[in-house]
Coordinates of C-alpha atoms in Angstrom, one line a residue:
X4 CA 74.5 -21.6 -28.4
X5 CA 75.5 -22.4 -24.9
X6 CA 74.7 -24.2 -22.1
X7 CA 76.6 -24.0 -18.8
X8 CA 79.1 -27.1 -18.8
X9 CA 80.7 -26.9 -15.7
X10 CA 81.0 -30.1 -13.2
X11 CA 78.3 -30.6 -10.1
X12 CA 81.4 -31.8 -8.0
X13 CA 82.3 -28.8 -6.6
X14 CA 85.6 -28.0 -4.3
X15 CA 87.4 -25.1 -2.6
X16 CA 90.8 -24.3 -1.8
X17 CA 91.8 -22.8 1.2
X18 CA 95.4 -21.2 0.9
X19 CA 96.6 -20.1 4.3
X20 CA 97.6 -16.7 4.0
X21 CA 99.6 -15.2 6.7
X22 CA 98.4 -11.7 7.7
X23 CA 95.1 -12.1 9.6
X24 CA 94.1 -8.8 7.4
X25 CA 95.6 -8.8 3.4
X26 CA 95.1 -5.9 1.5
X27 CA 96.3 -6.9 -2.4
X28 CA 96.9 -4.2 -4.8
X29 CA 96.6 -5.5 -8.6
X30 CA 97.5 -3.9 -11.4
X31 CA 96.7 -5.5 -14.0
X32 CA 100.1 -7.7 -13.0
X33 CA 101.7 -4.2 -15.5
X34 CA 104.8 -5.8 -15.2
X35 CA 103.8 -9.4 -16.6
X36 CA 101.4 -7.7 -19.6
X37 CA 103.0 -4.0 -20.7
X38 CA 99.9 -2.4 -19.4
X39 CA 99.2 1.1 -17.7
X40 CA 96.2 0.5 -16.8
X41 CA 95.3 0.1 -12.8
X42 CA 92.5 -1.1 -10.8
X43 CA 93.4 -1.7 -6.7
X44 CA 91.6 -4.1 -5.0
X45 CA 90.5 -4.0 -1.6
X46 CA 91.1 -7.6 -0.5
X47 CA 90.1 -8.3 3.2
X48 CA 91.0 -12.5 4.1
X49 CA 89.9 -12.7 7.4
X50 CA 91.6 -15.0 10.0
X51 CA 89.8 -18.3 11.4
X52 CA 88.0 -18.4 14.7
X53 CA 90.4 -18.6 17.0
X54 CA 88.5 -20.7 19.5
X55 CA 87.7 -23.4 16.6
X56 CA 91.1 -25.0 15.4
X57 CA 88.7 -26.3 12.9
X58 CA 87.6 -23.7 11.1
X59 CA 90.0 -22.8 7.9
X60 CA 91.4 -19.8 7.0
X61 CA 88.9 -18.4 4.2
X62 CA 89.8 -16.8 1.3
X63 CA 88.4 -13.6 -0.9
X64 CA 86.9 -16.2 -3.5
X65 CA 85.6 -18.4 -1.0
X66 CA 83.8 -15.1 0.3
X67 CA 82.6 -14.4 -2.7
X68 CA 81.1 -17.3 -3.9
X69 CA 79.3 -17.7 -0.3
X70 CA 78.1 -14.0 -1.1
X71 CA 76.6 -15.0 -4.5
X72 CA 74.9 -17.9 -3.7
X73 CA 73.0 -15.9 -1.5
X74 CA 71.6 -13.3 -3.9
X75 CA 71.5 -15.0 -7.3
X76 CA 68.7 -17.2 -8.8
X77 CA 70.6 -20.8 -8.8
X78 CA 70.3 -21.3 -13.1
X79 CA 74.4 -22.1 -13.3
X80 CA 76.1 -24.8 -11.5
X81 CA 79.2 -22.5 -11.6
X82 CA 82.7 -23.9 -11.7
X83 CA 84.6 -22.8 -7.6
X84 CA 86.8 -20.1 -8.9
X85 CA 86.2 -16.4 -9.1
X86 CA 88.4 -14.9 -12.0
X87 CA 89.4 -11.3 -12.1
X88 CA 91.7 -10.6 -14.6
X89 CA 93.0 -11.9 -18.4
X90 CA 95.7 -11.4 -20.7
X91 CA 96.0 -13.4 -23.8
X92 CA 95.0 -17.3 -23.1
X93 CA 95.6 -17.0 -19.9
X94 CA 93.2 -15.8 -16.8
X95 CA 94.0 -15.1 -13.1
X96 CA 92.1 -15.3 -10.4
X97 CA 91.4 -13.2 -6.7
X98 CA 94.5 -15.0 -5.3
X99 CA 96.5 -14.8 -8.4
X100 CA 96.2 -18.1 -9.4
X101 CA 97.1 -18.0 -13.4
X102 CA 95.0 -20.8 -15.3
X103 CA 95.3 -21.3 -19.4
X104 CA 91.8 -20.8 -20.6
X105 CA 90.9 -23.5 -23.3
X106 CA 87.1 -22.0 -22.6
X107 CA 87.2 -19.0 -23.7
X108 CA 84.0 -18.0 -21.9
X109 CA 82.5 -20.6 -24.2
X110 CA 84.1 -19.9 -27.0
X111 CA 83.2 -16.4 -27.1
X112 CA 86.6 -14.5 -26.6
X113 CA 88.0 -15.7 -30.4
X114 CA 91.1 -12.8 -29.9
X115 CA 91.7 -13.9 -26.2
X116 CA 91.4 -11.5 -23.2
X117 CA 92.3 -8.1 -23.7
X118 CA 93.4 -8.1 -27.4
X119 CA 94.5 -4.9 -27.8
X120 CA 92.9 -3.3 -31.6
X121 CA 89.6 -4.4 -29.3
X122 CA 90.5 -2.7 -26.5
X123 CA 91.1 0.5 -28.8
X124 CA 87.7 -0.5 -31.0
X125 CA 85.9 -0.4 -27.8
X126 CA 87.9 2.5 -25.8
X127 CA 87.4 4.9 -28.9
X128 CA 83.7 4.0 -29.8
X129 CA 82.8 4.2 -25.8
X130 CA 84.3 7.8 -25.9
X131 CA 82.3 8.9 -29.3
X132 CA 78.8 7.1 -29.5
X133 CA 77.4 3.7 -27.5
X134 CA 74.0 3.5 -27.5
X135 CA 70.9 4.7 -30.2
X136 CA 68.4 1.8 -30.6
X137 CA 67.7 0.7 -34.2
X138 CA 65.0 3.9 -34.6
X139 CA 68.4 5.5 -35.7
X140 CA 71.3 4.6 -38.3
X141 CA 75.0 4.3 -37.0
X142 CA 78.0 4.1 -38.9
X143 CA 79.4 1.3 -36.6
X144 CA 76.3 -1.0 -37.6
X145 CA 76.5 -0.4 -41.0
X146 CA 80.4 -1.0 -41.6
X147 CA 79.7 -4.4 -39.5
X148 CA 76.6 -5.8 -41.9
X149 CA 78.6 -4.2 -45.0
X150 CA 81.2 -7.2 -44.0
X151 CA 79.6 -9.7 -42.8
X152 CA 77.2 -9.8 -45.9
X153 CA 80.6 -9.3 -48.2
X154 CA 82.2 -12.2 -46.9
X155 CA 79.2 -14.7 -46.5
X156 CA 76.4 -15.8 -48.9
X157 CA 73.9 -13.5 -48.0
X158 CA 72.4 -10.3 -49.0
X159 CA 71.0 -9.1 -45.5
X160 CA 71.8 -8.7 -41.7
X161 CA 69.8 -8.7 -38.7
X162 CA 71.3 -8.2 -35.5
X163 CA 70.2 -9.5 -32.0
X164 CA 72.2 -10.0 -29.1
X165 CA 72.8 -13.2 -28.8
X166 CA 72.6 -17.0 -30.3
X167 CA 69.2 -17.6 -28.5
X168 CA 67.7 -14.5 -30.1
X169 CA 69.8 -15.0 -33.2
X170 CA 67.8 -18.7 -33.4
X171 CA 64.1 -17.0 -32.3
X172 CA 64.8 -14.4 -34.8
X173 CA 65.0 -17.3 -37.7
X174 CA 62.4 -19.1 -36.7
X175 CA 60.1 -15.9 -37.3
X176 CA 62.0 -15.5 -40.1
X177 CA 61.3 -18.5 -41.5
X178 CA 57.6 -18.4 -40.9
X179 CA 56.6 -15.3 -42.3
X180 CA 58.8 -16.3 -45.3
X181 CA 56.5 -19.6 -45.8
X182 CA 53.5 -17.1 -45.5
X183 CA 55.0 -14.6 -47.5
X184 CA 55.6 -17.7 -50.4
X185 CA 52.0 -19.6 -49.7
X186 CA 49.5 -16.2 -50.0
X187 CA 46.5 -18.4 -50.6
X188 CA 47.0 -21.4 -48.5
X189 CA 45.1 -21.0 -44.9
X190 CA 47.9 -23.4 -43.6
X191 CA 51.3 -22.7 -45.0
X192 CA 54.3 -24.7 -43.7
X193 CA 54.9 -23.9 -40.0
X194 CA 57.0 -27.2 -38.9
X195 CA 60.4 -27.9 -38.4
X196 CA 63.2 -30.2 -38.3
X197 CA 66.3 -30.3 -35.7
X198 CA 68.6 -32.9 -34.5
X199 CA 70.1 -35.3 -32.1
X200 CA 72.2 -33.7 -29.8
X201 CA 71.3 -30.2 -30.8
X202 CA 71.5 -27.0 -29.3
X203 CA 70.1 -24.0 -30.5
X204 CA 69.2 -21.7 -27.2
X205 CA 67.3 -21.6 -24.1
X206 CA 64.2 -19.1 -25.0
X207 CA 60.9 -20.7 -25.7
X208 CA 61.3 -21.3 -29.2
X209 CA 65.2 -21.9 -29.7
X210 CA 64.6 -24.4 -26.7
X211 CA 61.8 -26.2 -28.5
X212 CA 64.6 -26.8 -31.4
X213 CA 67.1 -27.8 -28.3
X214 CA 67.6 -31.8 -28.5
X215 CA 67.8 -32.3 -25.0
X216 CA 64.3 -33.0 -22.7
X217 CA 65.8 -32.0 -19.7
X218 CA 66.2 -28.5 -21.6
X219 CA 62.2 -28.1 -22.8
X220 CA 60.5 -30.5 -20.0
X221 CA 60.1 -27.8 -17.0
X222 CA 58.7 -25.0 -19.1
X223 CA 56.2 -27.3 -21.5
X224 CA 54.1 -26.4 -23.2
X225 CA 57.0 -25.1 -25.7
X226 CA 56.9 -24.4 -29.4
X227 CA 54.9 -27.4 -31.6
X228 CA 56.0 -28.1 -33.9
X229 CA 59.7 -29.7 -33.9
X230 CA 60.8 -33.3 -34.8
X231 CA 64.3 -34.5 -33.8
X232 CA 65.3 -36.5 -36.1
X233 CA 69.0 -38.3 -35.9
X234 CA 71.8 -36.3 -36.6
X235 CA 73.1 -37.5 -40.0
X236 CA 70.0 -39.4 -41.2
X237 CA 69.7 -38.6 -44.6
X238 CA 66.5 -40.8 -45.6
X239 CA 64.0 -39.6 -42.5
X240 CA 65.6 -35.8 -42.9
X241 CA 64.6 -36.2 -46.5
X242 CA 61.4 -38.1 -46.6
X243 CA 59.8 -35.5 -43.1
X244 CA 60.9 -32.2 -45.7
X245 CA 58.7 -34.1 -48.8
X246 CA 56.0 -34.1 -47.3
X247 CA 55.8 -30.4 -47.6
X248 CA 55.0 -29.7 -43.5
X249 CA 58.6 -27.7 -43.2
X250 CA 59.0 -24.4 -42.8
X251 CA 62.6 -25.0 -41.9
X252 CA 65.4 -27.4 -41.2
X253 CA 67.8 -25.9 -38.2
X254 CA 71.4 -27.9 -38.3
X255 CA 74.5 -27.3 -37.3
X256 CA 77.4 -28.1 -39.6
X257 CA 79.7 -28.3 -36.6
X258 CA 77.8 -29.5 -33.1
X259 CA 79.4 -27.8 -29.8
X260 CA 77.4 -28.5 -27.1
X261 CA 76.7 -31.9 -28.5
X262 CA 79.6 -33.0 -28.4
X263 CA 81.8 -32.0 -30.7
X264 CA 80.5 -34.2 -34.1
X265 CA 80.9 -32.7 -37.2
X266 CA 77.8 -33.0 -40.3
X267 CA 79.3 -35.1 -43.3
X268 CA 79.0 -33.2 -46.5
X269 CA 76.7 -35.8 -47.7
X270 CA 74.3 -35.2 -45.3
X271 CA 74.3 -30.9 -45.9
X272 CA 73.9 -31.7 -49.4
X273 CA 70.8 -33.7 -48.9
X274 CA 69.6 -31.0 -47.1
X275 CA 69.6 -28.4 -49.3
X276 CA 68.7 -30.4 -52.4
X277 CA 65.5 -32.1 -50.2
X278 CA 64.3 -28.0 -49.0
X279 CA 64.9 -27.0 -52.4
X280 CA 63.0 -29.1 -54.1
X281 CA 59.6 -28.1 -51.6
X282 CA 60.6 -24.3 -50.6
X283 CA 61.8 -25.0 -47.3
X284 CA 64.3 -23.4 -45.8
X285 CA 67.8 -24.2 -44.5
X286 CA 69.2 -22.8 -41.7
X287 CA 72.8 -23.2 -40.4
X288 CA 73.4 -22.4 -36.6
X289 CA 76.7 -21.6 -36.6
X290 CA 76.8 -19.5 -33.1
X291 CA 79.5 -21.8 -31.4
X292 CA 81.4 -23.1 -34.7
X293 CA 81.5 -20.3 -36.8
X294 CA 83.4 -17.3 -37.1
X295 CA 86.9 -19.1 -37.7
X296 CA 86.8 -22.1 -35.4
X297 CA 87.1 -24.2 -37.8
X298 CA 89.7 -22.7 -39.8
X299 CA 87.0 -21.5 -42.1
X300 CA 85.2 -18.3 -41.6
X301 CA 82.1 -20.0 -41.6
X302 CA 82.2 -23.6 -40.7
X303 CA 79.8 -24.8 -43.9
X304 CA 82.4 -23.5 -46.7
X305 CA 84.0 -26.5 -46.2
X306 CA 81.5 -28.4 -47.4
X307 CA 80.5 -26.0 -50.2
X308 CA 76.7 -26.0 -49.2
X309 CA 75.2 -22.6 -48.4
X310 CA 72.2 -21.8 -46.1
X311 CA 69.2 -19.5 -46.7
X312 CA 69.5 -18.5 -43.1
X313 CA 72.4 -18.3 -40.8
X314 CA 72.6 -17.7 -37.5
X315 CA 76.2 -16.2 -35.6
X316 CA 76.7 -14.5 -32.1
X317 CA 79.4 -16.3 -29.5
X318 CA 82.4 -14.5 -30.7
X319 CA 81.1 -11.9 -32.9
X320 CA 81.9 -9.0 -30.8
X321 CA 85.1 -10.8 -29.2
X322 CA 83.2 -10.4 -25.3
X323 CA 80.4 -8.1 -25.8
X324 CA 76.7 -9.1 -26.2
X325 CA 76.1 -9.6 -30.1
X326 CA 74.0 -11.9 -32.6
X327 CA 73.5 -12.1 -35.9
X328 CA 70.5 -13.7 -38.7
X329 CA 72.6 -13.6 -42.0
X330 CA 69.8 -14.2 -44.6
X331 CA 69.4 -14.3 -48.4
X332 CA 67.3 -11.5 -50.7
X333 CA 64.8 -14.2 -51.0
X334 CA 64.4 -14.3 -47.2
X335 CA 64.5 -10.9 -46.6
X336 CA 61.7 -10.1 -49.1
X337 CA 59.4 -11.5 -46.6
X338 CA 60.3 -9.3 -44.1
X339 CA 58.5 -6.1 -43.2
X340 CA 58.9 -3.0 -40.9
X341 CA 57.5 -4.1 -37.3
X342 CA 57.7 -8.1 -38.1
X343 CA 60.9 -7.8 -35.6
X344 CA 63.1 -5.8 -33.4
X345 CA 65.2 -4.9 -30.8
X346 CA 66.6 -2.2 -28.4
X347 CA 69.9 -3.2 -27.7
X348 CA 71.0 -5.1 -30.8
X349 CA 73.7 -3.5 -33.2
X350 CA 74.4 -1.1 -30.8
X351 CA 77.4 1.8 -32.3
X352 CA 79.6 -0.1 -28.9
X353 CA 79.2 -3.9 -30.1
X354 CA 78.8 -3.5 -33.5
X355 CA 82.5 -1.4 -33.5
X356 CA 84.1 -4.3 -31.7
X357 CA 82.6 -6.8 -33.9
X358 CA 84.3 -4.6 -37.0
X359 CA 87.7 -5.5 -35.3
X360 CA 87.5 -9.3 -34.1
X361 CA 86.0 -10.0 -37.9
X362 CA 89.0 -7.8 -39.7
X363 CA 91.4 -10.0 -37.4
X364 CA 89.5 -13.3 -37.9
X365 CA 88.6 -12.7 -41.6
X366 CA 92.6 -12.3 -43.1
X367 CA 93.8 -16.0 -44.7
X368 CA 96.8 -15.8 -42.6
X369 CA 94.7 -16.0 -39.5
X370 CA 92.4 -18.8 -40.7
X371 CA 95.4 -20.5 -42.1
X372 CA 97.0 -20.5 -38.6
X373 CA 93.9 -21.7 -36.9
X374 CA 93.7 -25.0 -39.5
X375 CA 97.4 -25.5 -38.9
X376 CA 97.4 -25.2 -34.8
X377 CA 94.0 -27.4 -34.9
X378 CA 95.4 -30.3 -36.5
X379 CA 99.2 -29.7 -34.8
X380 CA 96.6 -29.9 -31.4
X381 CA 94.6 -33.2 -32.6
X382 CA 97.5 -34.8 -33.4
X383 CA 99.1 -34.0 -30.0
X384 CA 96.2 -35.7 -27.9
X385 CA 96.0 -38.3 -30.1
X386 CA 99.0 -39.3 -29.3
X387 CA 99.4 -38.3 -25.6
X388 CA 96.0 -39.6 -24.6
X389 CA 94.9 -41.9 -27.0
X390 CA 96.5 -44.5 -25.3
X391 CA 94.3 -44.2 -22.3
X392 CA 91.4 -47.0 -21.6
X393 CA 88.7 -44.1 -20.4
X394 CA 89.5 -42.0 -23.9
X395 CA 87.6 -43.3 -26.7
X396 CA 88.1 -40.6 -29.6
X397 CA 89.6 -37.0 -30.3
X398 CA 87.7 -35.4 -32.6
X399 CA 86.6 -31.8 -33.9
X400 CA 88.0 -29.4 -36.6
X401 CA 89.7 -26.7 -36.4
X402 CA 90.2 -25.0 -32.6
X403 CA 86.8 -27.0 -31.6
X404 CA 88.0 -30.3 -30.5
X405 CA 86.2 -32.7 -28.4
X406 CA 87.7 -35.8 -26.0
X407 CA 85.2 -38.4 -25.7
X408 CA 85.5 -40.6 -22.6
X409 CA 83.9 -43.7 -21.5
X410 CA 83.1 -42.1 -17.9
X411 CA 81.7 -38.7 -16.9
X412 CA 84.3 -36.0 -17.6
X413 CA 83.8 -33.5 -14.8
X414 CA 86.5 -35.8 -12.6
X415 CA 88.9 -34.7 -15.7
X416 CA 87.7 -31.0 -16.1
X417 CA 88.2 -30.8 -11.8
X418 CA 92.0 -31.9 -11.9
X419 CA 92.4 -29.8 -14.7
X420 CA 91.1 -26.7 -12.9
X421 CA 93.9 -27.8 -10.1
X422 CA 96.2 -27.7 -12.1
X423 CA 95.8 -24.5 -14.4
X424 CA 93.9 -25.9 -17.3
X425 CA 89.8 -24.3 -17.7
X426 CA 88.3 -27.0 -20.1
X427 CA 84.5 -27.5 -20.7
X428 CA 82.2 -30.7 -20.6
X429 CA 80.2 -31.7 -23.8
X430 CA 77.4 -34.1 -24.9
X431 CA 76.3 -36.1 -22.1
X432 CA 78.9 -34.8 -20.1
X433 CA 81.5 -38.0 -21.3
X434 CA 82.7 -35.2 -23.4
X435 CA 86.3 -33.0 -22.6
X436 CA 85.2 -29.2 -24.8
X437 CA 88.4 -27.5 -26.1
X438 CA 87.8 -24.5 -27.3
X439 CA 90.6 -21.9 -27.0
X440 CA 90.8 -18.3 -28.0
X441 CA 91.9 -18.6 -32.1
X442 CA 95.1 -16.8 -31.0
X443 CA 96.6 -19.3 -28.7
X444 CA 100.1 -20.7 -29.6
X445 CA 101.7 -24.0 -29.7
X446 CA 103.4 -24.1 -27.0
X447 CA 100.2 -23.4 -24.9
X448 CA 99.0 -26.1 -26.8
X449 CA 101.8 -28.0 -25.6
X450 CA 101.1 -27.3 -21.9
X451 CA 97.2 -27.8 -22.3
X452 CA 97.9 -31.6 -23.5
X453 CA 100.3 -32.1 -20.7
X454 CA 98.4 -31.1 -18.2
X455 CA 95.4 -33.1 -19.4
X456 CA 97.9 -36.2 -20.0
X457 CA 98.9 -35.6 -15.9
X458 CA 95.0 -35.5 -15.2
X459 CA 94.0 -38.3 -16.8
X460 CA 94.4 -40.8 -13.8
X461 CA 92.0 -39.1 -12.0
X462 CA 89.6 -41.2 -14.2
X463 CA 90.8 -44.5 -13.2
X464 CA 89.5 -43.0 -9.6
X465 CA 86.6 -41.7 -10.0
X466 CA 85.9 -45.4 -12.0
X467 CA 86.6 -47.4 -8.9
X468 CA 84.7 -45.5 -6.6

């Protein structure tokens, strides 16, 4: 899952633009990306006062961020910059401003921005069938759980529309499974165990599994239920799932929004062995690592320890609304008609897109690629940056890679903006986030680690004041 990492510093640009009145015509920069397509833009920058010298000249974004804040509910502490267009790893914004994205809308947009087999997934399914709710079949759905339960361990799909519902969905899941398994017990296992640093979703019972207080406090009384236990800790995981109170352990093998720390396979494999032995059951969150990140498809083949629950959404559907619950025969016995449901999910739109970003992601050549530009990327910082004072590791797998800093990051993740680099914060926010789209090159690579090797000073700054 996601939170919303960007900085509290906030700052604005004000490029002087000569025309009292601009109009700016994109299209789509056609030129710069092949395309035909067109969408004009009515741009109006409006000059300054011209009996205050000090009033600046203010641009479209600037306009448009005043305009927001005045009709949205303040939940996101958004970054200053108003994008409007993408191609590849790279986004522009209002003023044409090109950045390289190392976000990708929090790791969401796997294939990039504007990959074109989605665009024709999306295009061709918009112009046939979007929308039917789940009272109907679709061949779209179908050919997306047909894959996803051929390449995974499990037997069974159900699809939500994002992480958060992906996470609520197990947690039902995994409750009616532990009645289902305990039919003459009054008081089945209902507990269940998360971790330091977790983050499983912002609804009121993926939040309850959510590490941080700050998350859960304001909207207490949450789910009972939980214990946090620390991240790695074999003996307390193991000793907490004897005692036979567990319905279900939520990990992730790979933790984003932590901070980029990565389970050992030691750890896993206590895990399973410990819920085996009682019938609990073991869930791996893999919305944010999964799907290829790690140069895996999922991020717990590497370790060779398989889940009876999974949970996927962020790139799923490569930009479009999607989760998923991948779950085992055993799990989905449990399960019957009206235990669960939704209108939107596994719509014939989504579920068609998600066919093409997993063909794309799924091919060994791909995953191959992404293992081989991870550790060409680690490497890189490692030695560019390593050097620093303020930087105290570079770690991750894969295409999720974390900085870890002895000082607040957003100082970094600022400069960076300035100067054409979108990054992310992580853990306690001493964390850089890098987590490009799956497609990015080498030599963007290259740039990215220049840019944040430029940036770093900004740190010894922000330390002094």
């Amino acid at each position: 899952m996601s939170c919303y990492p960007y900085s509290s510093s906030l700052f604005l640009n004000n490029n002087t633009l000569s025309p009292a009145s601009t109009r700016l015509h994109r299209t789509c920069n056609s030129a710069r990306f092949g395309l035909r397509i067109s969408a004009s833009l009515n741009v109006e920058v409006h000059a300054p006062d011209s009996n205050s010298s000090s009033n600046p000249r203010i641009t479209k974004s600037q306009e448009l961020m005043e305009e927001s804040n005045k009709v949205f509910v303040g939940t996101y502490a958004r970054a200053p910059l108003v994008l409007s267009s993408g191609k590849g790893c790279k986004l522009y914004d209002l003023e044409g401003r090109e950045y390289l994205d190392l976000t990708s809308g929090i790791a969401v947009n796997a294939l990039g921005h504007g990959d074109p087999d989605w665009i024709t997934a999306v295009t061709q399914q918009a112009n046939t069938l979007t929308h039917v709710s789940n009272i109907y079949y679709s061949l779209p759905q179908l050919e997306l759980a047909k894959r996803l339960v051929a390449s995974s361990f499990a037997d069974r799909v159900f699809f939500s529309n994002s992480g958060t519902e992906a996470n609520e969905a197990a947690i039902k899941f995994s409750r009616k499974f532990q009645r289902f398994s305990h039919p003459g017990e009054k008081q089945p296992p209902v507990e269940f165990i998360a971790f330091s640093n977790c983050f499983h979703g912002r609804t009121m019972g993926a939040v309850a599994l959510t590490s941080k207080e700050h998350y859960r406090s304001p909207f207490e009384p949450v789910m009972p239920g939980v214990t946090f236990l620390e991240y790695g800790n074999i003996q307390s995981a193991t000793e907490l799932i004897q005692s036979g109170k567990i319905a279900a352990v939520f990990v992730e093998p790979i933790q984003g929004e932590g901070g980029i720390y990565s389970a050992t396979k030691e750890f896993l494999q206590a895990l399973r062995t410990s819920c085996d032995s009682v019938g609990s059951l073991l869930v791996f969150d893999e919305v944010q690592c999964g799907l290829g990140r790690t140069g895996h498809l999922w991020a717990h083949e590497a370790y060779g320890i398989y889940p009876d629950i999974m949970t996927l959404a962020k790139p799923l559907a490569g930009g479009l609304p999607i989760g998923a619950v991948l779950v085992t025969e055993r799990v989905a016995a449990a399960i019957n008609y009206g235990d669960h449901g939704s209108t939107f999910a596994g719509g014939p739109l989504v579920c068609n897109a998600a066919v093409a970003v997993l063909k794309k992601i799924a091919e060994p050549s791909f995953l191959a690629s992404v293992t081989k530009k991870g550790q060409y990327f680690r490497e890189l910082l490692v030695k560019k940056l390593g050097g620093n004072s303020h930087v105290k590791e570079v770690r991750g797998v894969g295409l999720i890679i974390g900085i870890d800093l002895d000082v607040p990051a957003s100082p970094l993740v600022d400069a960076c903006q300035q100067s054409g680099l979108l990054v992310l914060t992580a853990g306690k926010g001493n964390v850089v986030r890098l987590v490009p789209p799956l497609t990015i090159t080498e030599q963007e690579l290259d740039h990215a680690a220049e840019i944040l090797f430029n940036c770093l000073p900004v740190l010894d700054k922000t330390n002094k004041n």
